[in-house]
Amino acid sequence: MKFTYWTGLALAALLGCAKKPPPAPPAEPTPPTVETPAPMPAETPKPDDAAMKRERIQARIAETFKSIYFEYDQSTLTAEGKSICEAIGTLMKEVPEITARIEGHADERGTNEYNLALGERRSQVVKQYLASYGIEAGRLSVISYGEEKPAVDGHDEASWAKNRRAEFTSTF
């Protein structure tokens, strides 16, 4: 092979040029990043809104539907009895699905017949008050137990006072 001027020049140019820096050594391979998802919070069951509402109303019924007490041989509402009826009426207006049975009671004094009639009058007066408060009569029923279901056993005024009452059984 003959070297010509041009071949030498080309060779010199190729060899004599500034050398390129050697390529950088290959970087250590990085492991692939795997994103671990954040732990999911323990899934709490979403409470059923209807069930929660029902529980709240049941609690309000238990708070509101209190016994109404009467004076001896009376079937007129006291101021406290009217206040209880108004609270019941307010709740029944808010929740039209509530119905109530009003149970009239008497203490042990008097005959069975008299006490049944007195318990009936007591439950009727509560029903009438609630009806005048705007509660439909069809949502209210009455029954008299007279002296048959005492709240307190005893033969003294304190016991008798607890037995002269109207109580409620409600449904929702």
Coordinates of N, CA, C and O in Angstrom, one line a residue:
M1 N 0.8 -1.1 0.0 CA 0.0 0.0 0.0 C 0.9 1.2 0.0 O 1.9 1.3 0.8
K2 N 0.6 2.1 -0.9 CA 1.4 3.3 -1.0 C 0.7 4.4 -0.3 O -0.5 4.6 -0.4
F3 N 1.6 5.2 0.4 CA 1.0 6.3 1.0 C 1.1 7.5 0.2 O 2.2 7.8 -0.3
T4 N 0.1 8.1 -0.1 CA 0.1 9.3 -0.8 C 0.0 10.5 0.1 O -0.3 10.3 1.3
Y5 N 0.3 11.6 -0.4 CA 0.2 12.8 0.4 C -1.2 12.9 1.0 O -1.4 13.2 2.2
W6 N -2.2 12.7 0.2 CA -3.6 12.8 0.7 C -3.9 11.7 1.7 O -4.6 12.0 2.7
T7 N -3.4 10.6 1.4 CA -3.7 9.5 2.4 C -3.0 9.8 3.7 O -3.6 9.6 4.8
G8 N -1.8 10.3 3.7 CA -1.1 10.7 4.9 C -1.8 11.8 5.7 O -1.9 11.8 6.9
L9 N -2.3 12.8 4.9 CA -3.0 13.9 5.5 C -4.3 13.4 6.1 O -4.6 13.8 7.3
A10 N -4.9 12.6 5.5 CA -6.2 12.1 6.0 C -5.9 11.3 7.3 O -6.6 11.4 8.3
L11 N -4.8 10.4 7.2 CA -4.5 9.6 8.3 C -4.1 10.5 9.5 O -4.4 10.2 10.6
A12 N -3.3 11.5 9.2 CA -2.8 12.4 10.3 C -4.0 13.2 10.8 O -4.1 13.4 12.1
A13 N -4.9 13.5 10.0 CA -6.1 14.3 10.5 C -6.9 13.4 11.4 O -7.4 13.8 12.5
L14 N -7.0 12.1 11.0 CA -7.8 11.2 11.8 C -7.1 10.9 13.1 O -7.6 10.9 14.2
L15 N -5.8 10.7 13.1 CA -5.1 10.3 14.3 C -4.7 11.6 15.1 O -4.5 11.5 16.3
G16 N -4.4 12.6 14.4 CA -3.9 13.8 15.1 C -5.0 14.7 15.7 O -4.8 15.6 16.4
C17 N -6.2 14.5 15.4 CA -7.3 15.3 16.0 C -7.4 15.1 17.4 O -7.0 14.0 18.0
A18 N -8.0 16.0 18.1 CA -8.2 15.8 19.5 C -9.0 14.6 19.8 O -10.0 14.4 19.1
K19 N -8.6 13.9 20.7 CA -9.3 12.7 21.0 C -10.6 13.1 21.7 O -10.6 13.9 22.6
K20 N -11.5 12.3 21.4 CA -12.8 12.5 22.2 C -12.6 11.8 23.5 O -11.9 10.8 23.6
P21 N -13.2 12.4 24.5 CA -13.1 11.7 25.8 C -13.7 10.4 25.7 O -14.7 10.2 25.1
P22 N -13.1 9.4 26.5 CA -13.7 8.1 26.4 C -15.1 8.1 27.0 O -15.4 8.9 27.9
P23 N -16.0 7.3 26.5 CA -17.3 7.3 27.0 C -17.3 6.9 28.5 O -16.5 6.2 29.0
A24 N -18.2 7.6 29.2 CA -18.3 7.3 30.7 C -18.7 5.9 30.9 O -19.4 5.3 30.1
P25 N -18.1 5.3 32.0 CA -18.5 3.9 32.2 C -20.0 3.8 32.5 O -20.6 4.7 33.0
P26 N -20.5 2.7 32.1 CA -22.0 2.6 32.3 C -22.3 2.7 33.8 O -21.6 2.2 34.6
A27 N -23.4 3.4 34.0 CA -23.8 3.6 35.4 C -24.4 2.2 35.9 O -24.8 1.4 35.1
E28 N -24.3 2.1 37.2 CA -24.8 0.9 37.8 C -26.3 0.9 37.5 O -27.0 1.9 37.6
P29 N -26.7 -0.3 37.1 CA -28.2 -0.3 36.8 C -29.0 -0.1 38.1 O -28.7 -0.6 39.1
T30 N -30.0 0.8 37.9 CA -30.8 1.1 39.1 C -32.0 0.1 39.0 O -32.6 -0.1 37.9
P31 N -32.3 -0.4 40.2 CA -33.5 -1.3 40.2 C -34.7 -0.6 39.8 O -34.9 0.6 40.1
P32 N -35.6 -1.2 39.1 CA -36.8 -0.5 38.7 C -37.6 -0.1 40.0 O -37.6 -0.9 41.0
T33 N -38.1 1.1 39.9 CA -38.9 1.5 41.1 C -40.3 1.0 41.0 O -41.0 1.1 40.0
V34 N -40.7 0.3 42.1 CA -42.0 -0.2 42.1 C -42.7 0.6 43.2 O -42.3 0.6 44.4
E35 N -43.7 1.3 42.8 CA -44.5 2.1 43.8 C -45.4 1.2 44.5 O -46.3 0.5 44.0
T36 N -45.2 1.2 45.8 CA -46.1 0.4 46.7 C -47.3 1.4 47.1 O -47.0 2.5 47.5
P37 N -48.5 1.0 46.8 CA -49.6 1.9 47.1 C -49.6 2.1 48.6 O -49.3 1.2 49.4
A38 N -50.1 3.3 49.0 CA -50.3 3.5 50.4 C -51.3 2.6 50.9 O -52.3 2.2 50.3
P39 N -51.1 2.1 52.2 CA -52.1 1.1 52.7 C -53.4 1.8 52.8 O -53.6 2.9 53.2
M40 N -54.4 1.0 52.3 CA -55.8 1.5 52.4 C -56.3 1.4 53.8 O -56.0 0.5 54.5
P41 N -56.9 2.5 54.2 CA -57.5 2.4 55.6 C -58.5 1.3 55.6 O -59.2 1.0 54.7
A42 N -58.6 0.7 56.8 CA -59.6 -0.4 57.0 C -60.9 0.2 56.6 O -61.3 1.3 57.1
E43 N -61.6 -0.5 55.7 CA -62.8 0.0 55.2 C -63.9 -0.1 56.3 O -64.2 -1.2 56.7
T44 N -64.4 1.0 56.8 CA -65.4 0.9 57.7 C -66.8 0.9 57.0 O -66.9 1.7 56.0
P45 N -67.6 0.0 57.4 CA -68.9 0.0 56.6 C -69.6 1.3 56.8 O -69.7 1.9 57.8
K46 N -70.1 1.8 55.7 CA -70.9 3.0 55.7 C -72.2 2.8 56.3 O -73.0 1.9 55.9
P47 N -72.5 3.5 57.4 CA -73.7 3.3 58.1 C -74.9 3.6 57.2 O -74.9 4.6 56.4
D48 N -75.9 2.8 57.3 CA -77.1 3.0 56.5 C -77.8 4.3 57.0 O -78.2 4.3 58.2
D49 N -78.0 5.3 56.2 CA -78.6 6.5 56.7 C -80.0 6.3 57.3 O -80.4 6.8 58.3
A50 N -80.8 5.4 56.6 CA -82.1 5.1 57.1 C -82.1 4.5 58.5 O -82.9 4.8 59.3
A51 N -81.1 3.6 58.7 CA -81.0 2.9 60.0 C -80.6 3.9 61.0 O -81.1 3.8 62.2
M52 N -79.7 4.8 60.7 CA -79.3 5.8 61.7 C -80.4 6.7 62.0 O -80.6 7.0 63.2
K53 N -81.2 7.1 61.0 CA -82.3 8.0 61.3 C -83.3 7.3 62.2 O -83.9 7.8 63.1
R54 N -83.6 6.0 61.9 CA -84.5 5.2 62.7 C -84.1 5.1 64.1 O -84.9 5.3 65.1
E55 N -82.8 4.9 64.3 CA -82.2 4.8 65.7 C -82.4 6.2 66.4 O -82.7 6.2 67.6
R56 N -82.1 7.3 65.7 CA -82.3 8.6 66.4 C -83.7 8.8 66.8 O -84.0 9.4 67.8
I57 N -84.7 8.5 65.9 CA -86.1 8.7 66.2 C -86.5 7.8 67.4 O -87.2 8.2 68.3
Q58 N -86.0 6.5 67.4 CA -86.3 5.6 68.5 C -85.8 6.2 69.8 O -86.5 6.1 70.8
A59 N -84.7 6.8 69.8 CA -84.1 7.4 71.0 C -85.0 8.6 71.4 O -85.2 8.8 72.6
R60 N -85.4 9.4 70.5 CA -86.3 10.6 70.8 C -87.6 10.1 71.3 O -88.1 10.7 72.3
I61 N -88.1 9.0 70.8 CA -89.4 8.5 71.3 C -89.2 8.1 72.8 O -90.0 8.4 73.6
A62 N -88.1 7.3 73.1 CA -87.9 6.9 74.4 C -87.7 8.1 75.4 O -88.2 8.0 76.5
E63 N -87.1 9.2 74.9 CA -87.0 10.4 75.8 C -88.3 11.1 76.0 O -88.6 11.7 77.0
T64 N -89.1 11.1 74.9 CA -90.3 12.0 74.9 C -91.6 11.4 75.5 O -92.3 12.1 76.2
F65 N -91.8 10.1 75.2 CA -93.0 9.5 75.6 C -92.9 9.0 77.1 O -92.7 7.9 77.4
K66 N -93.1 10.0 77.9 CA -93.0 9.8 79.4 C -94.4 9.5 79.9 O -95.4 9.9 79.4
S67 N -94.5 8.9 81.1 CA -95.7 8.7 81.8 C -96.3 10.1 82.2 O -95.6 11.0 82.6
I68 N -97.6 10.1 82.2 CA -98.3 11.3 82.7 C -99.1 10.9 83.9 O -99.8 10.0 83.9
Y69 N -98.9 11.7 85.0 CA -99.4 11.3 86.3 C -100.6 12.2 86.6 O -100.7 13.4 86.2
F70 N -101.6 11.7 87.3 CA -102.9 12.4 87.6 C -103.0 12.4 89.2 O -102.5 11.6 89.9
E71 N -103.8 13.4 89.6 CA -104.2 13.5 91.0 C -105.2 12.4 91.3 O -105.8 11.8 90.4
Y72 N -105.4 12.2 92.6 CA -106.3 11.2 93.1 C -107.7 11.5 92.5 O -108.2 12.6 92.6
D73 N -108.3 10.4 91.9 CA -109.7 10.4 91.4 C -109.9 11.5 90.4 O -111.0 12.0 90.2
Q74 N -108.8 11.9 89.6 CA -108.9 12.9 88.6 C -108.5 12.4 87.2 O -107.7 11.5 87.1
S75 N -109.1 13.0 86.2 CA -108.7 12.7 84.9 C -108.4 14.0 84.1 O -108.4 14.0 82.8
T76 N -108.0 15.1 84.8 CA -107.6 16.3 84.1 C -106.1 16.4 84.1 O -105.4 15.9 85.0
L77 N -105.6 16.9 83.0 CA -104.1 17.0 82.9 C -103.6 18.1 83.8 O -104.1 19.2 83.8
T78 N -102.5 17.8 84.4 CA -101.7 18.8 85.2 C -100.9 19.6 84.2 O -100.8 19.3 83.0
A79 N -100.2 20.7 84.7 CA -99.3 21.5 83.8 C -98.2 20.6 83.3 O -97.8 20.7 82.1
E80 N -97.7 19.7 84.1 CA -96.6 18.8 83.7 C -97.1 17.8 82.6 O -96.5 17.6 81.6
G81 N -98.4 17.4 82.8 CA -99.0 16.5 81.8 C -99.1 17.1 80.5 O -98.9 16.5 79.4
K82 N -99.6 18.4 80.5 CA -99.7 19.1 79.2 C -98.4 19.3 78.6 O -98.3 19.2 77.3
S83 N -97.4 19.6 79.3 CA -96.0 19.8 78.8 C -95.5 18.5 78.1 O -94.9 18.6 77.0
I84 N -95.8 17.4 78.7 CA -95.4 16.1 78.2 C -96.2 15.9 76.9 O -95.6 15.4 75.8
C85 N -97.4 16.1 76.9 CA -98.3 16.0 75.7 C -97.8 16.9 74.5 O -97.8 16.5 73.4
E86 N -97.4 18.1 74.9 CA -96.9 19.0 73.8 C -95.6 18.5 73.2 O -95.4 18.6 72.0
A87 N -94.7 17.9 74.0 CA -93.5 17.4 73.5 C -93.8 16.2 72.6 O -93.2 16.0 71.5
I88 N -94.7 15.3 73.0 CA -95.1 14.2 72.2 C -95.8 14.7 70.9 O -95.5 14.1 69.8
G89 N -96.6 15.6 71.0 CA -97.3 16.2 69.8 C -96.3 16.8 68.8 O -96.4 16.5 67.6
T90 N -95.3 17.5 69.3 CA -94.3 18.0 68.5 C -93.5 16.9 67.7 O -93.3 17.0 66.5
L91 N -93.1 15.9 68.4 CA -92.4 14.8 67.8 C -93.3 14.1 66.8 O -92.9 13.7 65.7
M92 N -94.6 13.8 67.2 CA -95.5 13.1 66.2 C -95.7 14.0 65.0 O -96.0 13.4 63.9
K93 N -95.7 15.3 65.1 CA -95.9 16.1 63.9 C -94.6 16.0 63.0 O -94.7 16.0 61.8
E94 N -93.5 16.0 63.6 CA -92.2 15.9 62.9 C -92.1 14.5 62.2 O -91.5 14.4 61.1
V95 N -92.6 13.5 62.8 CA -92.5 12.1 62.3 C -93.8 11.5 62.2 O -94.4 10.9 63.1
P96 N -94.5 11.7 61.0 CA -95.9 11.2 60.9 C -96.0 9.7 60.9 O -97.2 9.2 61.0
E97 N -94.9 8.9 60.9 CA -95.1 7.5 60.9 C -95.3 7.0 62.3 O -95.6 5.8 62.5
I98 N -95.1 7.8 63.3 CA -95.3 7.4 64.7 C -96.8 7.2 65.0 O -97.6 8.1 64.7
T99 N -97.1 6.1 65.6 CA -98.5 6.0 66.2 C -98.3 5.6 67.7 O -97.2 5.2 68.1
A100 N -99.4 5.9 68.5 CA -99.2 5.6 69.9 C -100.5 5.0 70.4 O -101.6 5.4 70.0
R101 N -100.3 4.2 71.4 CA -101.4 3.6 72.2 C -101.3 4.3 73.6 O -100.2 4.2 74.2
I102 N -102.4 4.9 74.1 CA -102.4 5.5 75.4 C -103.0 4.6 76.3 O -104.2 4.2 76.1
E103 N -102.3 4.2 77.4 CA -102.8 3.2 78.4 C -103.1 3.9 79.7 O -102.3 4.6 80.3
G104 N -104.4 3.9 80.1 CA -104.9 4.5 81.3 C -104.8 3.6 82.5 O -105.1 2.4 82.3
H105 N -104.3 4.1 83.6 CA -104.2 3.3 84.8 C -104.7 4.0 86.0 O -104.8 5.3 86.0
A106 N -105.0 3.3 87.1 CA -105.5 3.8 88.3 C -104.9 3.1 89.5 O -104.3 2.1 89.3
D107 N -104.9 3.7 90.7 CA -104.4 3.0 91.8 C -105.4 2.0 92.3 O -106.5 1.8 91.7
E108 N -105.1 1.3 93.3 CA -105.9 0.1 93.8 C -107.2 0.5 94.5 O -108.0 -0.3 94.8
R109 N -107.3 1.8 94.9 CA -108.5 2.2 95.6 C -109.7 2.3 94.7 O -109.6 2.8 93.6
G110 N -110.8 1.9 95.1 CA -112.0 1.9 94.2 C -112.3 0.5 93.7 O -111.4 -0.4 93.7
T111 N -113.5 0.3 93.1 CA -113.8 -1.0 92.5 C -113.1 -1.2 91.2 O -112.6 -0.2 90.6
N112 N -113.0 -2.4 90.7 CA -112.4 -2.7 89.4 C -113.1 -1.9 88.3 O -112.5 -1.3 87.4
E113 N -114.4 -1.9 88.3 CA -115.2 -1.2 87.3 C -114.9 0.3 87.3 O -114.7 0.9 86.3
Y114 N -114.9 0.9 88.5 CA -114.6 2.3 88.6 C -113.2 2.6 88.1 O -113.0 3.6 87.4
N115 N -112.3 1.8 88.5 CA -110.9 2.1 88.1 C -110.7 1.9 86.6 O -109.9 2.6 86.0
L116 N -111.4 0.9 86.0 CA -111.3 0.8 84.5 C -111.9 2.0 83.8 O -111.3 2.5 82.9
A117 N -113.0 2.5 84.4 CA -113.6 3.7 83.8 C -112.7 4.9 84.0 O -112.5 5.8 83.1
L118 N -112.0 5.0 85.1 CA -111.1 6.2 85.4 C -109.9 6.1 84.5 O -109.5 7.1 83.9
G119 N -109.4 4.9 84.3 CA -108.2 4.7 83.4 C -108.6 5.1 82.0 O -107.8 5.7 81.2
E120 N -109.8 4.7 81.6 CA -110.4 5.1 80.2 C -110.4 6.6 80.1 O -110.0 7.2 79.1
R121 N -111.0 7.3 81.1 CA -111.1 8.8 81.0 C -109.7 9.4 80.9 O -109.5 10.4 80.2
R122 N -108.8 8.9 81.7 CA -107.4 9.4 81.7 C -106.8 9.2 80.3 O -106.1 10.2 79.7
S123 N -106.9 8.1 79.7 CA -106.3 7.9 78.4 C -107.0 8.7 77.3 O -106.4 9.2 76.4
Q124 N -108.4 8.9 77.4 CA -109.1 9.7 76.5 C -108.7 11.2 76.6 O -108.6 11.8 75.6
V125 N -108.5 11.7 77.8 CA -108.1 13.1 77.9 C -106.8 13.4 77.3 O -106.6 14.4 76.6
V126 N -105.9 12.4 77.4 CA -104.6 12.6 76.7 C -104.7 12.5 75.2 O -104.2 13.3 74.5
K127 N -105.6 11.6 74.7 CA -105.8 11.5 73.3 C -106.4 12.8 72.8 O -106.0 13.3 71.7
Q128 N -107.4 13.3 73.5 CA -108.1 14.6 73.1 C -107.1 15.7 73.0 O -107.1 16.6 72.1
Y129 N -106.2 15.8 74.0 CA -105.2 16.9 74.1 C -104.3 16.8 72.9 O -104.0 17.8 72.2
L130 N -103.8 15.6 72.6 CA -103.0 15.4 71.4 C -103.7 15.7 70.1 O -103.1 16.3 69.2
A131 N -105.0 15.3 70.0 CA -105.7 15.6 68.8 C -105.9 17.1 68.7 O -105.8 17.6 67.5
S132 N -106.1 17.8 69.8 CA -106.3 19.3 69.7 C -104.9 19.9 69.3 O -104.9 21.0 68.8
Y133 N -103.9 19.2 69.6 CA -102.5 19.7 69.2 C -102.2 19.5 67.7 O -101.2 19.9 67.2
G134 N -103.1 18.8 67.1 CA -102.9 18.6 65.6 C -102.6 17.1 65.2 O -102.3 16.9 64.0
I135 N -102.6 16.2 66.1 CA -102.3 14.8 65.8 C -103.6 14.1 65.4 O -104.6 14.2 66.1
E136 N -103.6 13.5 64.2 CA -104.8 12.8 63.7 C -105.2 11.7 64.7 O -104.4 10.9 65.2
A137 N -106.5 11.6 64.9 CA -107.0 10.6 65.9 C -106.7 9.2 65.4 O -106.6 8.3 66.3
G138 N -106.6 9.0 64.2 CA -106.3 7.6 63.7 C -104.9 7.1 64.1 O -104.6 5.9 64.0
R139 N -104.0 8.0 64.5 CA -102.7 7.6 64.9 C -102.6 7.3 66.4 O -101.6 7.0 66.9
L140 N -103.8 7.5 67.1 CA -103.8 7.4 68.5 C -104.9 6.3 68.9 O -106.0 6.4 68.4
S141 N -104.6 5.4 69.8 CA -105.6 4.5 70.3 C -105.5 4.5 71.8 O -104.5 5.0 72.4
V142 N -106.6 4.1 72.5 CA -106.6 4.1 73.9 C -107.0 2.7 74.5 O -107.7 2.0 73.8
I143 N -106.6 2.5 75.7 CA -107.0 1.3 76.4 C -106.9 1.6 77.9 O -106.0 2.4 78.3
S144 N -107.7 1.0 78.7 CA -107.6 1.1 80.1 C -107.3 -0.2 80.8 O -107.9 -1.2 80.5
Y145 N -106.4 -0.1 81.7 CA -106.0 -1.3 82.5 C -106.5 -1.1 84.0 O -106.3 -2.0 84.8
G146 N -107.1 0.0 84.3 CA -107.6 0.3 85.6 C -106.4 0.1 86.6 O -105.3 0.6 86.5
E147 N -106.7 -0.8 87.6 CA -105.7 -1.1 88.7 C -104.9 -2.3 88.4 O -104.1 -2.8 89.2
E148 N -105.1 -3.0 87.2 CA -104.5 -4.3 86.9 C -103.0 -4.3 86.7 O -102.4 -5.4 86.8
K149 N -102.4 -3.2 86.3 CA -101.0 -3.2 86.0 C -100.3 -2.1 86.8 O -99.9 -1.0 86.2
P150 N -100.2 -2.2 88.0 CA -99.5 -1.2 88.8 C -98.1 -1.0 88.4 O -97.4 -2.0 88.1
A151 N -97.6 0.2 88.4 CA -96.2 0.5 88.2 C -95.4 0.2 89.4 O -94.2 -0.2 89.3
V152 N -96.0 0.4 90.6 CA -95.3 0.2 91.8 C -96.2 -0.6 92.8 O -97.4 -0.3 92.9
D153 N -95.7 -1.6 93.4 CA -96.5 -2.4 94.4 C -96.4 -1.6 95.7 O -95.3 -1.1 96.1
G154 N -97.4 -1.5 96.4 CA -97.4 -0.8 97.6 C -98.8 -0.3 98.0 O -99.7 -0.2 97.1
H155 N -99.0 0.0 99.2 CA -100.4 0.4 99.7 C -100.3 1.7 100.5 O -100.8 1.9 101.5
D156 N -99.5 2.6 99.9 CA -99.4 4.0 100.5 C -99.5 5.0 99.4 O -99.5 4.7 98.2
E157 N -99.5 6.3 99.8 CA -99.7 7.4 98.9 C -98.6 7.5 97.8 O -98.9 7.7 96.7
A158 N -97.4 7.2 98.2 CA -96.3 7.3 97.3 C -96.5 6.3 96.1 O -96.3 6.6 95.0
S159 N -96.9 5.1 96.5 CA -97.1 4.0 95.5 C -98.3 4.4 94.7 O -98.3 4.2 93.4
W160 N -99.4 4.8 95.3 CA -100.6 5.1 94.6 C -100.4 6.2 93.6 O -100.9 6.2 92.4
A161 N -99.6 7.2 94.0 CA -99.3 8.4 93.1 C -98.6 7.9 91.8 O -98.9 8.4 90.7
K162 N -97.8 6.9 91.9 CA -97.1 6.4 90.7 C -98.0 5.5 89.8 O -97.7 5.3 88.6
N163 N -99.1 5.0 90.4 CA -100.0 4.1 89.6 C -101.1 4.9 88.9 O -101.7 4.4 88.0
R164 N -101.3 6.2 89.3 CA -102.4 7.0 88.7 C -101.7 7.7 87.5 O -101.1 8.8 87.6
R165 N -101.8 7.0 86.3 CA -101.0 7.5 85.2 C -101.6 7.1 83.8 O -102.5 6.3 83.8
A166 N -101.1 7.7 82.8 CA -101.3 7.3 81.4 C -99.9 7.1 80.9 O -99.0 7.8 81.1
E167 N -99.7 5.9 80.2 CA -98.5 5.5 79.6 C -98.7 5.3 78.1 O -99.8 5.2 77.7
F168 N -97.6 5.3 77.4 CA -97.6 5.2 76.0 C -96.9 4.0 75.5 O -95.8 3.6 76.0
T169 N -97.4 3.3 74.5 CA -96.8 2.3 73.7 C -96.8 2.9 72.3 O -97.8 3.2 71.7
S170 N -95.6 3.1 71.7 CA -95.5 3.8 70.4 C -94.9 2.8 69.4 O -94.2 1.9 69.7
T171 N -95.3 3.0 68.2 CA -94.7 2.3 67.1 C -94.2 3.3 66.0 O -94.7 4.4 65.9
F172 N -93.2 2.9 65.4 CA -92.6 3.7 64.3 C -92.1 2.8 63.2 O -91.5 1.8 63.4

